[in-house]
Amino acid sequence: MSTTVKSDLTIHPLAGRIGAEIHGVDISQPLDDATLEGIKSALDTWKVVFFRDQHLDHASQIAFGRQFGELTYAHPHDDRPPEDAPEIYTVDERRSAERFGIDRKQNPGRRDQGLFSGWHTDVTPAVNPPAGSILRADILPPYGGDTTWTNLVAAYEGLSEPIQRFVDSLRAEHRYAADWQGLKGGGAYRQRFEERALVANHPVVRVHPRTGEKALFVSPTFTDHILDVSPLESRWILEHLFTELLRPEYTVRFHWEPGSVAFWDNRATAHLAPRDLHHVDHVRVLHRVTLIGEVPVGPDGRESELVEGVPFVQTPVFAPAD
């Protein structure tokens, strides 16, 4: 029978506006209330926290995540998670290659790490995007493969006051295979996502339920367009906001090592999977669990609205593919 583990947390910030390493805790074991609150507090402040030299398997990663809330099913578009761990979403380019028929040698620029490799906040096409995500390293390349996060609260605070007031009032549609530039492409990705649509309208600025902070809630991967404006105006607004949220001073870049675990607040961050492995033949495998999230609320008190699909909870969003 396991016992609750007490620990002596130390927090080491990694960048000026986002990211900190947490030491002095074994997250493979049940944690006491003070340790859990210490991790939550560090997450509120630094938006993404990292643990080194951990020894997790699927079961202990799931158990760690459940101490912070209920977990989702693996992913809306993953119908083959581990049979004994349906909460686990495996990030492995070989799975995407098998699913969508991508030939890595003929398409070196399409070596996506998982379903997407662009800047994004996880699963925002759902009406209740995950509150947080926990990602652990399994198989790593000998070099490269870093992940980068950006602080969406800092991005909002970097806007001038008149622009803040303007974007406070806006809402946007989020969907898989978003097309914010109006340059519609094709391929198996788009066909799958159009056949199994998951779409939500979210406030462009959401209020964090724990801290009360305002954060930009848009990303190039999933935000399709701003509602109630012209296509040209939508592109102009989104391009400006994307430029702001990707400013280097709001970011932290994390180098994965064996035993590394990243835990990020999905309500206050966006992240970018590696883009430096396209030309090398290295395998990179990580495993993720996500915390069920609440419906976002904007500065005006309005909640997000479901357009297509169902909320993202413990059960699959879509029936398994034949």
PDB file of C-alpha atoms in Angstrom:
ATOM      1  CA  MET A   1       0.000   0.000   0.000  1.00  0.00           C
ATOM      2  CA  SER A   2       1.436   3.378  -1.010  1.00  0.00           C
ATOM      3  CA  THR A   3       1.839   6.198   1.467  1.00  0.00           C
ATOM      4  CA  THR A   4       1.618   9.937   0.933  1.00  0.00           C
ATOM      5  CA  VAL A   5       5.045  11.417   0.272  1.00  0.00           C
ATOM      6  CA  LYS A   6       6.167  14.663   1.873  1.00  0.00           C
ATOM      7  CA  SER A   7       8.757  16.668  -0.029  1.00  0.00           C
ATOM      8  CA  ASP A   8      10.855  19.799   0.150  1.00  0.00           C
ATOM      9  CA  LEU A   9      10.148  21.675  -3.080  1.00  0.00           C
ATOM     10  CA  THR A  10      12.642  24.061  -4.595  1.00  0.00           C
ATOM     11  CA  ILE A  11      11.678  26.217  -7.570  1.00  0.00           C
ATOM     12  CA  HIS A  12      14.293  27.320 -10.112  1.00  0.00           C
ATOM     13  CA  PRO A  13      12.982  29.782 -12.739  1.00  0.00           C
ATOM     14  CA  LEU A  14      14.351  29.226 -16.243  1.00  0.00           C
ATOM     15  CA  ALA A  15      13.289  32.395 -18.079  1.00  0.00           C
ATOM     16  CA  GLY A  16      12.060  35.871 -17.228  1.00  0.00           C
ATOM     17  CA  ARG A  17       8.328  35.391 -17.880  1.00  0.00           C
ATOM     18  CA  ILE A  18       7.711  31.634 -18.047  1.00  0.00           C
ATOM     19  CA  GLY A  19       9.080  28.266 -17.005  1.00  0.00           C
ATOM     20  CA  ALA A  20      10.612  26.821 -13.842  1.00  0.00           C
ATOM     21  CA  GLU A  21      12.166  23.545 -12.757  1.00  0.00           C
ATOM     22  CA  ILE A  22      10.859  21.919  -9.593  1.00  0.00           C
ATOM     23  CA  HIS A  23      13.272  19.837  -7.525  1.00  0.00           C
ATOM     24  CA  GLY A  24      12.942  17.862  -4.319  1.00  0.00           C
ATOM     25  CA  VAL A  25       9.952  15.710  -5.200  1.00  0.00           C
ATOM     26  CA  ASP A  26       9.338  12.193  -6.543  1.00  0.00           C
ATOM     27  CA  ILE A  27       6.177  12.554  -8.602  1.00  0.00           C
ATOM     28  CA  SER A  28       5.839   8.787  -9.068  1.00  0.00           C
ATOM     29  CA  GLN A  29       4.479   8.639  -5.503  1.00  0.00           C
ATOM     30  CA  PRO A  30       1.313  10.113  -3.943  1.00  0.00           C
ATOM     31  CA  LEU A  31       2.000  13.639  -2.697  1.00  0.00           C
ATOM     32  CA  ASP A  32       0.890  15.464   0.432  1.00  0.00           C
ATOM     33  CA  ASP A  33      -1.411  18.492   0.251  1.00  0.00           C
ATOM     34  CA  ALA A  34       1.375  21.018   0.847  1.00  0.00           C
ATOM     35  CA  THR A  35       3.404  19.625  -2.057  1.00  0.00           C
ATOM     36  CA  LEU A  36       0.395  19.641  -4.358  1.00  0.00           C
ATOM     37  CA  GLU A  37      -0.337  23.259  -3.457  1.00  0.00           C
ATOM     38  CA  GLY A  38       3.320  24.145  -4.001  1.00  0.00           C
ATOM     39  CA  ILE A  39       3.215  22.706  -7.511  1.00  0.00           C
ATOM     40  CA  LYS A  40      -0.091  24.488  -8.264  1.00  0.00           C
ATOM     41  CA  SER A  41       1.345  27.782  -7.007  1.00  0.00           C
ATOM     42  CA  ALA A  42       4.473  27.379  -9.152  1.00  0.00           C
ATOM     43  CA  LEU A  43       2.251  26.597 -12.132  1.00  0.00           C
ATOM     44  CA  ASP A  44       0.151  29.711 -11.507  1.00  0.00           C
ATOM     45  CA  THR A  45       3.308  31.839 -11.442  1.00  0.00           C
ATOM     46  CA  TRP A  46       5.457  30.221 -14.139  1.00  0.00           C
ATOM     47  CA  LYS A  47       2.742  28.660 -16.383  1.00  0.00           C
ATOM     48  CA  VAL A  48       4.882  25.580 -17.191  1.00  0.00           C
ATOM     49  CA  VAL A  49       6.991  23.591 -14.725  1.00  0.00           C
ATOM     50  CA  PHE A  50       9.530  20.849 -15.333  1.00  0.00           C
ATOM     51  CA  PHE A  51      10.682  17.858 -13.344  1.00  0.00           C
ATOM     52  CA  ARG A  52      13.967  16.006 -13.930  1.00  0.00           C
ATOM     53  CA  ASP A  53      15.102  12.458 -13.140  1.00  0.00           C
ATOM     54  CA  GLN A  54      11.619  11.042 -12.650  1.00  0.00           C
ATOM     55  CA  HIS A  55      10.705   7.390 -13.123  1.00  0.00           C
ATOM     56  CA  LEU A  56       7.166   7.135 -14.452  1.00  0.00           C
ATOM     57  CA  ASP A  57       5.235   4.574 -16.408  1.00  0.00           C
ATOM     58  CA  HIS A  58       1.698   4.954 -17.775  1.00  0.00           C
ATOM     59  CA  ALA A  59       0.085   4.059 -14.451  1.00  0.00           C
ATOM     60  CA  SER A  60       2.163   6.415 -12.300  1.00  0.00           C
ATOM     61  CA  GLN A  61       1.816   9.260 -14.813  1.00  0.00           C
ATOM     62  CA  ILE A  62      -1.961   8.835 -14.705  1.00  0.00           C
ATOM     63  CA  ALA A  63      -1.895   8.693 -10.896  1.00  0.00           C
ATOM     64  CA  PHE A  64       0.190  11.891 -10.718  1.00  0.00           C
ATOM     65  CA  GLY A  65      -2.203  13.712 -13.052  1.00  0.00           C
ATOM     66  CA  ARG A  66      -5.296  12.630 -11.124  1.00  0.00           C
ATOM     67  CA  GLN A  67      -4.009  14.429  -8.046  1.00  0.00           C
ATOM     68  CA  PHE A  68      -4.733  17.690  -9.923  1.00  0.00           C
ATOM     69  CA  GLY A  69      -8.108  16.772 -11.415  1.00  0.00           C
ATOM     70  CA  GLU A  70      -9.968  14.320 -13.628  1.00  0.00           C
ATOM     71  CA  LEU A  71      -8.222  13.232 -16.818  1.00  0.00           C
ATOM     72  CA  THR A  72      -9.520  13.261 -20.378  1.00  0.00           C
ATOM     73  CA  TYR A  73      -9.512  10.419 -22.855  1.00  0.00           C
ATOM     74  CA  ALA A  74      -6.215  10.358 -24.758  1.00  0.00           C
ATOM     75  CA  HIS A  75      -7.126  12.738 -27.606  1.00  0.00           C
ATOM     76  CA  PRO A  76     -10.216  13.483 -29.706  1.00  0.00           C
ATOM     77  CA  HIS A  77      -8.532  12.111 -32.837  1.00  0.00           C
ATOM     78  CA  ASP A  78      -6.710   9.169 -31.258  1.00  0.00           C
ATOM     79  CA  ASP A  79      -8.766   5.977 -31.337  1.00  0.00           C
ATOM     80  CA  ARG A  80      -5.886   3.659 -30.422  1.00  0.00           C
ATOM     81  CA  PRO A  81      -4.529   4.590 -26.982  1.00  0.00           C
ATOM     82  CA  PRO A  82      -3.048   1.819 -24.801  1.00  0.00           C
ATOM     83  CA  GLU A  83      -5.789  -0.648 -23.894  1.00  0.00           C
ATOM     84  CA  ASP A  84      -4.959  -0.481 -20.197  1.00  0.00           C
ATOM     85  CA  ALA A  85      -4.404   3.291 -20.172  1.00  0.00           C
ATOM     86  CA  PRO A  86      -6.988   5.132 -22.301  1.00  0.00           C
ATOM     87  CA  GLU A  87      -5.876   8.450 -20.754  1.00  0.00           C
ATOM     88  CA  ILE A  88      -2.450   8.226 -22.462  1.00  0.00           C
ATOM     89  CA  TYR A  89      -1.818  10.081 -25.720  1.00  0.00           C
ATOM     90  CA  THR A  90       1.476   9.031 -27.309  1.00  0.00           C
ATOM     91  CA  VAL A  91       3.384  11.669 -29.272  1.00  0.00           C
ATOM     92  CA  ASP A  92       5.224   9.702 -31.970  1.00  0.00           C
ATOM     93  CA  GLU A  93       5.624  10.751 -35.597  1.00  0.00           C
ATOM     94  CA  ARG A  94       5.496   7.127 -36.729  1.00  0.00           C
ATOM     95  CA  ARG A  95       1.859   6.884 -35.604  1.00  0.00           C
ATOM     96  CA  SER A  96       0.927   9.881 -37.777  1.00  0.00           C
ATOM     97  CA  ALA A  97       2.890   8.429 -40.688  1.00  0.00           C
ATOM     98  CA  GLU A  98       0.994   5.157 -40.390  1.00  0.00           C
ATOM     99  CA  ARG A  99      -2.394   6.823 -39.955  1.00  0.00           C
ATOM    100  CA  PHE A 100      -2.095   9.369 -42.794  1.00  0.00           C
ATOM    101  CA  GLY A 101       0.322   7.628 -45.155  1.00  0.00           C
ATOM    102  CA  ILE A 102       3.098  10.211 -44.872  1.00  0.00           C
ATOM    103  CA  ASP A 103       6.387   9.028 -46.415  1.00  0.00           C
ATOM    104  CA  ARG A 104       9.095  10.677 -44.338  1.00  0.00           C
ATOM    105  CA  LYS A 105      11.752  10.304 -47.028  1.00  0.00           C
ATOM    106  CA  GLN A 106       9.591  11.861 -49.742  1.00  0.00           C
ATOM    107  CA  ASN A 107       8.122  14.504 -47.425  1.00  0.00           C
ATOM    108  CA  PRO A 108      10.888  15.507 -44.995  1.00  0.00           C
ATOM    109  CA  GLY A 109       9.109  18.760 -44.164  1.00  0.00           C
ATOM    110  CA  ARG A 110       6.048  16.883 -42.905  1.00  0.00           C
ATOM    111  CA  ARG A 111       7.700  15.011 -40.037  1.00  0.00           C
ATOM    112  CA  ASP A 112       5.138  16.190 -37.548  1.00  0.00           C
ATOM    113  CA  GLN A 113       5.645  15.277 -33.906  1.00  0.00           C
ATOM    114  CA  GLY A 114       2.150  13.945 -33.344  1.00  0.00           C
ATOM    115  CA  LEU A 115      -0.857  15.397 -35.137  1.00  0.00           C
ATOM    116  CA  PHE A 116       0.421  18.962 -35.278  1.00  0.00           C
ATOM    117  CA  SER A 117       3.761  20.714 -35.037  1.00  0.00           C
ATOM    118  CA  GLY A 118       2.639  24.364 -35.102  1.00  0.00           C
ATOM    119  CA  TRP A 119       2.146  26.745 -32.189  1.00  0.00           C
ATOM    120  CA  HIS A 120      -0.991  25.746 -30.318  1.00  0.00           C
ATOM    121  CA  THR A 121      -2.857  25.429 -27.058  1.00  0.00           C
ATOM    122  CA  ASP A 122      -4.047  21.838 -26.654  1.00  0.00           C
ATOM    123  CA  VAL A 123      -7.453  20.851 -28.040  1.00  0.00           C
ATOM    124  CA  THR A 124      -9.012  24.312 -28.198  1.00  0.00           C
ATOM    125  CA  PRO A 125     -11.554  23.121 -30.823  1.00  0.00           C
ATOM    126  CA  ALA A 126     -13.291  21.550 -27.807  1.00  0.00           C
ATOM    127  CA  VAL A 127     -15.730  23.735 -25.888  1.00  0.00           C
ATOM    128  CA  ASN A 128     -13.809  22.827 -22.699  1.00  0.00           C
ATOM    129  CA  PRO A 129     -10.125  22.630 -23.662  1.00  0.00           C
ATOM    130  CA  PRO A 130      -7.856  20.826 -21.163  1.00  0.00           C
ATOM    131  CA  ALA A 131      -6.937  22.743 -18.029  1.00  0.00           C
ATOM    132  CA  GLY A 132      -3.416  21.354 -18.138  1.00  0.00           C
ATOM    133  CA  SER A 133      -1.188  18.799 -19.809  1.00  0.00           C
ATOM    134  CA  ILE A 134       1.526  16.537 -18.411  1.00  0.00           C
ATOM    135  CA  LEU A 135       4.089  15.190 -20.872  1.00  0.00           C
ATOM    136  CA  ARG A 136       6.849  12.703 -20.070  1.00  0.00           C
ATOM    137  CA  ALA A 137       9.861  11.683 -22.140  1.00  0.00           C
ATOM    138  CA  ASP A 138      10.191   8.060 -23.229  1.00  0.00           C
ATOM    139  CA  ILE A 139      12.502   7.769 -26.261  1.00  0.00           C
ATOM    140  CA  LEU A 140      14.648  10.793 -27.121  1.00  0.00           C
ATOM    141  CA  PRO A 141      16.961  11.696 -30.013  1.00  0.00           C
ATOM    142  CA  PRO A 142      20.662  12.144 -29.172  1.00  0.00           C
ATOM    143  CA  TYR A 143      20.321  15.869 -29.891  1.00  0.00           C
ATOM    144  CA  GLY A 144      17.592  18.367 -30.779  1.00  0.00           C
ATOM    145  CA  GLY A 145      13.905  17.841 -30.110  1.00  0.00           C
ATOM    146  CA  ASP A 146      13.355  20.747 -27.679  1.00  0.00           C
ATOM    147  CA  THR A 147       9.850  22.077 -26.945  1.00  0.00           C
ATOM    148  CA  THR A 148       9.069  25.785 -26.556  1.00  0.00           C
ATOM    149  CA  TRP A 149       6.262  27.410 -24.531  1.00  0.00           C
ATOM    150  CA  THR A 150       4.956  30.982 -24.551  1.00  0.00           C
ATOM    151  CA  ASN A 151       3.135  32.903 -21.803  1.00  0.00           C
ATOM    152  CA  LEU A 152      -0.273  34.047 -23.074  1.00  0.00           C
ATOM    153  CA  VAL A 153      -0.866  36.244 -20.019  1.00  0.00           C
ATOM    154  CA  ALA A 154       2.334  38.158 -20.784  1.00  0.00           C
ATOM    155  CA  ALA A 155       1.260  38.401 -24.425  1.00  0.00           C
ATOM    156  CA  TYR A 156      -2.026  40.026 -23.395  1.00  0.00           C
ATOM    157  CA  GLU A 157      -0.292  42.367 -20.950  1.00  0.00           C
ATOM    158  CA  GLY A 158       2.095  43.434 -23.716  1.00  0.00           C
ATOM    159  CA  LEU A 159      -0.750  44.899 -25.758  1.00  0.00           C
ATOM    160  CA  SER A 160      -1.548  48.580 -25.424  1.00  0.00           C
ATOM    161  CA  GLU A 161      -4.602  49.443 -23.352  1.00  0.00           C
ATOM    162  CA  PRO A 162      -6.794  50.421 -26.333  1.00  0.00           C
ATOM    163  CA  ILE A 163      -5.987  47.126 -28.082  1.00  0.00           C
ATOM    164  CA  GLN A 164      -6.671  45.218 -24.857  1.00  0.00           C
ATOM    165  CA  ARG A 165     -10.117  46.798 -24.641  1.00  0.00           C
ATOM    166  CA  PHE A 166     -10.723  45.937 -28.295  1.00  0.00           C
ATOM    167  CA  VAL A 167      -9.730  42.254 -28.094  1.00  0.00           C
ATOM    168  CA  ASP A 168     -11.607  41.844 -24.776  1.00  0.00           C
ATOM    169  CA  SER A 169     -14.801  42.046 -26.825  1.00  0.00           C
ATOM    170  CA  LEU A 170     -13.866  39.583 -29.585  1.00  0.00           C
ATOM    171  CA  ARG A 171     -14.680  35.921 -30.113  1.00  0.00           C
ATOM    172  CA  ALA A 172     -13.122  33.426 -32.501  1.00  0.00           C
ATOM    173  CA  GLU A 173     -13.892  30.046 -34.027  1.00  0.00           C
ATOM    174  CA  HIS A 174     -11.462  27.208 -33.228  1.00  0.00           C
ATOM    175  CA  ARG A 175     -11.298  24.022 -35.277  1.00  0.00           C
ATOM    176  CA  TYR A 176      -8.882  21.339 -36.414  1.00  0.00           C
ATOM    177  CA  ALA A 177      -7.268  22.177 -39.761  1.00  0.00           C
ATOM    178  CA  ALA A 178      -7.878  25.880 -39.119  1.00  0.00           C
ATOM    179  CA  ASP A 179      -7.376  28.185 -42.088  1.00  0.00           C
ATOM    180  CA  TRP A 180      -6.903  31.672 -40.628  1.00  0.00           C
ATOM    181  CA  GLN A 181      -4.975  32.883 -43.707  1.00  0.00           C
ATOM    182  CA  GLY A 182      -7.613  31.670 -46.156  1.00  0.00           C
ATOM    183  CA  LEU A 183      -5.193  29.296 -47.898  1.00  0.00           C
ATOM    184  CA  LYS A 184      -7.104  26.054 -47.754  1.00  0.00           C
ATOM    185  CA  GLY A 185      -4.994  22.943 -48.299  1.00  0.00           C
ATOM    186  CA  GLY A 186      -5.919  19.301 -48.751  1.00  0.00           C
ATOM    187  CA  GLY A 187      -4.656  15.899 -47.712  1.00  0.00           C
ATOM    188  CA  ALA A 188      -5.677  13.205 -45.288  1.00  0.00           C
ATOM    189  CA  TYR A 189      -5.377  15.533 -42.294  1.00  0.00           C
ATOM    190  CA  ARG A 190      -8.054  17.958 -43.504  1.00  0.00           C
ATOM    191  CA  GLN A 191     -10.326  15.205 -44.791  1.00  0.00           C
ATOM    192  CA  ARG A 192     -10.305  13.420 -41.443  1.00  0.00           C
ATOM    193  CA  PHE A 193     -10.974  16.580 -39.463  1.00  0.00           C
ATOM    194  CA  GLU A 194     -13.782  17.711 -41.732  1.00  0.00           C
ATOM    195  CA  GLU A 195     -15.447  14.303 -41.462  1.00  0.00           C
ATOM    196  CA  ARG A 196     -15.112  14.317 -37.664  1.00  0.00           C
ATOM    197  CA  ALA A 197     -15.512  18.008 -36.903  1.00  0.00           C
ATOM    198  CA  LEU A 198     -14.857  19.498 -33.496  1.00  0.00           C
ATOM    199  CA  VAL A 199     -15.565  23.243 -33.409  1.00  0.00           C
ATOM    200  CA  ALA A 200     -16.043  25.823 -30.652  1.00  0.00           C
ATOM    201  CA  ASN A 201     -16.364  29.594 -30.418  1.00  0.00           C
ATOM    202  CA  HIS A 202     -14.104  31.004 -27.688  1.00  0.00           C
ATOM    203  CA  PRO A 203     -13.389  34.470 -26.321  1.00  0.00           C
ATOM    204  CA  VAL A 204     -10.168  35.874 -27.793  1.00  0.00           C
ATOM    205  CA  VAL A 205      -9.232  36.745 -24.204  1.00  0.00           C
ATOM    206  CA  ARG A 206     -10.069  34.324 -21.398  1.00  0.00           C
ATOM    207  CA  VAL A 207     -10.045  34.954 -17.667  1.00  0.00           C
ATOM    208  CA  HIS A 208      -8.005  32.406 -15.736  1.00  0.00           C
ATOM    209  CA  PRO A 209     -10.268  30.666 -13.182  1.00  0.00           C
ATOM    210  CA  ARG A 210      -7.539  30.420 -10.479  1.00  0.00           C
ATOM    211  CA  THR A 211      -5.536  33.618 -10.850  1.00  0.00           C
ATOM    212  CA  GLY A 212      -8.065  35.990 -12.453  1.00  0.00           C
ATOM    213  CA  GLU A 213      -5.425  36.953 -15.032  1.00  0.00           C
ATOM    214  CA  LYS A 214      -6.397  37.712 -18.617  1.00  0.00           C
ATOM    215  CA  ALA A 215      -4.690  35.674 -21.341  1.00  0.00           C
ATOM    216  CA  LEU A 216      -4.833  35.718 -25.124  1.00  0.00           C
ATOM    217  CA  PHE A 217      -6.664  32.592 -26.214  1.00  0.00           C
ATOM    218  CA  VAL A 218      -5.746  32.203 -29.875  1.00  0.00           C
ATOM    219  CA  SER A 219      -3.170  30.110 -31.737  1.00  0.00           C
ATOM    220  CA  PRO A 220      -2.138  29.716 -35.397  1.00  0.00           C
ATOM    221  CA  THR A 221      -2.910  25.994 -35.435  1.00  0.00           C
ATOM    222  CA  PHE A 222      -6.493  26.020 -34.180  1.00  0.00           C
ATOM    223  CA  THR A 223      -7.948  29.557 -34.451  1.00  0.00           C
ATOM    224  CA  ASP A 224      -9.761  29.767 -37.782  1.00  0.00           C
ATOM    225  CA  HIS A 225     -11.222  33.283 -37.802  1.00  0.00           C
ATOM    226  CA  ILE A 226     -12.557  36.122 -35.695  1.00  0.00           C
ATOM    227  CA  LEU A 227     -16.338  36.214 -35.559  1.00  0.00           C
ATOM    228  CA  ASP A 228     -18.466  39.117 -36.817  1.00  0.00           C
ATOM    229  CA  VAL A 229     -15.706  40.817 -38.834  1.00  0.00           C
ATOM    230  CA  SER A 230     -14.693  40.551 -42.481  1.00  0.00           C
ATOM    231  CA  PRO A 231     -12.126  37.904 -43.595  1.00  0.00           C
ATOM    232  CA  LEU A 232      -9.568  40.656 -44.233  1.00  0.00           C
ATOM    233  CA  GLU A 233     -10.120  42.160 -40.782  1.00  0.00           C
ATOM    234  CA  SER A 234      -9.897  38.706 -39.202  1.00  0.00           C
ATOM    235  CA  ARG A 235      -6.519  38.022 -40.842  1.00  0.00           C
ATOM    236  CA  TRP A 236      -5.203  41.410 -39.759  1.00  0.00           C
ATOM    237  CA  ILE A 237      -6.296  40.944 -36.144  1.00  0.00           C
ATOM    238  CA  LEU A 238      -4.993  37.387 -35.849  1.00  0.00           C
ATOM    239  CA  GLU A 239      -1.666  38.151 -37.491  1.00  0.00           C
ATOM    240  CA  HIS A 240      -1.082  40.934 -34.964  1.00  0.00           C
ATOM    241  CA  LEU A 241      -2.038  38.744 -32.009  1.00  0.00           C
ATOM    242  CA  PHE A 242       0.065  35.801 -33.218  1.00  0.00           C
ATOM    243  CA  THR A 243       3.057  38.088 -33.637  1.00  0.00           C
ATOM    244  CA  GLU A 244       2.588  39.312 -30.084  1.00  0.00           C
ATOM    245  CA  LEU A 245       2.233  35.910 -28.447  1.00  0.00           C
ATOM    246  CA  LEU A 246       5.374  34.588 -30.176  1.00  0.00           C
ATOM    247  CA  ARG A 247       7.694  37.332 -28.938  1.00  0.00           C
ATOM    248  CA  PRO A 248      10.882  35.632 -27.652  1.00  0.00           C
ATOM    249  CA  GLU A 249      10.788  37.398 -24.297  1.00  0.00           C
ATOM    250  CA  TYR A 250       7.570  35.526 -23.435  1.00  0.00           C
ATOM    251  CA  THR A 251       9.012  32.067 -24.178  1.00  0.00           C
ATOM    252  CA  VAL A 252      11.049  29.284 -22.620  1.00  0.00           C
ATOM    253  CA  ARG A 253      12.745  26.432 -24.493  1.00  0.00           C
ATOM    254  CA  PHE A 254      13.095  23.080 -22.722  1.00  0.00           C
ATOM    255  CA  HIS A 255      15.686  20.433 -23.521  1.00  0.00           C
ATOM    256  CA  TRP A 256      14.371  16.950 -22.828  1.00  0.00           C
ATOM    257  CA  GLU A 257      16.474  14.383 -20.986  1.00  0.00           C
ATOM    258  CA  PRO A 258      15.667  10.856 -19.786  1.00  0.00           C
ATOM    259  CA  GLY A 259      13.258  11.214 -16.858  1.00  0.00           C
ATOM    260  CA  SER A 260      12.023  14.681 -17.894  1.00  0.00           C
ATOM    261  CA  VAL A 261       8.388  15.657 -17.301  1.00  0.00           C
ATOM    262  CA  ALA A 262       6.684  18.915 -18.331  1.00  0.00           C
ATOM    263  CA  PHE A 263       3.440  20.133 -16.733  1.00  0.00           C
ATOM    264  CA  TRP A 264       1.830  23.213 -18.274  1.00  0.00           C
ATOM    265  CA  ASP A 265      -1.232  25.341 -17.673  1.00  0.00           C
ATOM    266  CA  ASN A 266      -3.139  24.981 -20.915  1.00  0.00           C
ATOM    267  CA  ARG A 267      -5.256  28.045 -20.079  1.00  0.00           C
ATOM    268  CA  ALA A 268      -2.259  30.379 -20.069  1.00  0.00           C
ATOM    269  CA  THR A 269       0.234  28.942 -22.581  1.00  0.00           C
ATOM    270  CA  ALA A 270       0.766  27.862 -26.142  1.00  0.00           C
ATOM    271  CA  HIS A 271       3.630  25.601 -27.201  1.00  0.00           C
ATOM    272  CA  LEU A 272       5.646  24.542 -30.212  1.00  0.00           C
ATOM    273  CA  ALA A 273       6.804  20.996 -30.883  1.00  0.00           C
ATOM    274  CA  PRO A 274      10.340  20.511 -32.301  1.00  0.00           C
ATOM    275  CA  ARG A 275      11.072  21.741 -35.795  1.00  0.00           C
ATOM    276  CA  ASP A 276      14.720  20.627 -35.990  1.00  0.00           C
ATOM    277  CA  LEU A 277      14.290  16.879 -36.581  1.00  0.00           C
ATOM    278  CA  HIS A 278      12.924  16.940 -40.132  1.00  0.00           C
ATOM    279  CA  HIS A 279      16.237  16.039 -41.740  1.00  0.00           C
ATOM    280  CA  VAL A 280      17.441  13.356 -39.328  1.00  0.00           C
ATOM    281  CA  ASP A 281      16.235   9.810 -38.778  1.00  0.00           C
ATOM    282  CA  HIS A 282      15.778   9.868 -35.009  1.00  0.00           C
ATOM    283  CA  VAL A 283      12.839   8.522 -33.043  1.00  0.00           C
ATOM    284  CA  ARG A 284      11.197  10.716 -30.411  1.00  0.00           C
ATOM    285  CA  VAL A 285       8.398   9.324 -28.233  1.00  0.00           C
ATOM    286  CA  LEU A 286       6.635  11.078 -25.367  1.00  0.00           C
ATOM    287  CA  HIS A 287       3.418  10.335 -23.478  1.00  0.00           C
ATOM    288  CA  ARG A 288       0.801  12.870 -22.371  1.00  0.00           C
ATOM    289  CA  VAL A 289      -2.177  13.024 -20.048  1.00  0.00           C
ATOM    290  CA  THR A 290      -4.512  16.017 -19.937  1.00  0.00           C
ATOM    291  CA  LEU A 291      -6.727  17.451 -17.227  1.00  0.00           C
ATOM    292  CA  ILE A 292     -10.401  17.995 -18.017  1.00  0.00           C
ATOM    293  CA  GLY A 293     -10.951  21.720 -18.411  1.00  0.00           C
ATOM    294  CA  GLU A 294     -13.763  24.120 -17.705  1.00  0.00           C
ATOM    295  CA  VAL A 295     -15.587  26.133 -20.354  1.00  0.00           C
ATOM    296  CA  PRO A 296     -13.584  29.367 -20.920  1.00  0.00           C
ATOM    297  CA  VAL A 297     -15.077  32.680 -19.839  1.00  0.00           C
ATOM    298  CA  GLY A 298     -14.246  36.045 -21.397  1.00  0.00           C
ATOM    299  CA  PRO A 299     -13.833  39.440 -19.688  1.00  0.00           C
ATOM    300  CA  ASP A 300     -17.514  40.128 -20.377  1.00  0.00           C
ATOM    301  CA  GLY A 301     -18.577  37.003 -18.486  1.00  0.00           C
ATOM    302  CA  ARG A 302     -19.698  35.130 -21.616  1.00  0.00           C
ATOM    303  CA  GLU A 303     -18.780  31.471 -21.889  1.00  0.00           C
ATOM    304  CA  SER A 304     -17.466  29.650 -24.944  1.00  0.00           C
ATOM    305  CA  GLU A 305     -20.052  27.994 -27.182  1.00  0.00           C
ATOM    306  CA  LEU A 306     -20.056  24.491 -28.665  1.00  0.00           C
ATOM    307  CA  VAL A 307     -20.564  24.516 -32.445  1.00  0.00           C
ATOM    308  CA  GLU A 308     -19.855  20.888 -33.411  1.00  0.00           C
ATOM    309  CA  GLY A 309     -18.862  17.803 -31.437  1.00  0.00           C
ATOM    310  CA  VAL A 310     -19.162  17.153 -27.709  1.00  0.00           C
ATOM    311  CA  PRO A 311     -17.188  18.244 -24.620  1.00  0.00           C
ATOM    312  CA  PHE A 312     -13.771  16.643 -24.134  1.00  0.00           C
ATOM    313  CA  VAL A 313     -13.991  14.398 -21.066  1.00  0.00           C
ATOM    314  CA  GLN A 314     -13.096  10.807 -20.082  1.00  0.00           C
ATOM    315  CA  THR A 315     -14.895   9.187 -22.996  1.00  0.00           C
ATOM    316  CA  PRO A 316     -13.948   9.313 -26.701  1.00  0.00           C
ATOM    317  CA  VAL A 317     -15.249  12.330 -28.603  1.00  0.00           C
ATOM    318  CA  PHE A 318     -15.712  10.212 -31.712  1.00  0.00           C
ATOM    319  CA  ALA A 319     -16.538   6.534 -32.167  1.00  0.00           C
ATOM    320  CA  PRO A 320     -13.454   4.418 -32.990  1.00  0.00           C
ATOM    321  CA  ALA A 321     -12.659   4.289 -36.701  1.00  0.00           C
ATOM    322  CA  ASP A 322     -13.258   0.991 -38.500  1.00  0.00           C
TER     323      ASP A 322
END
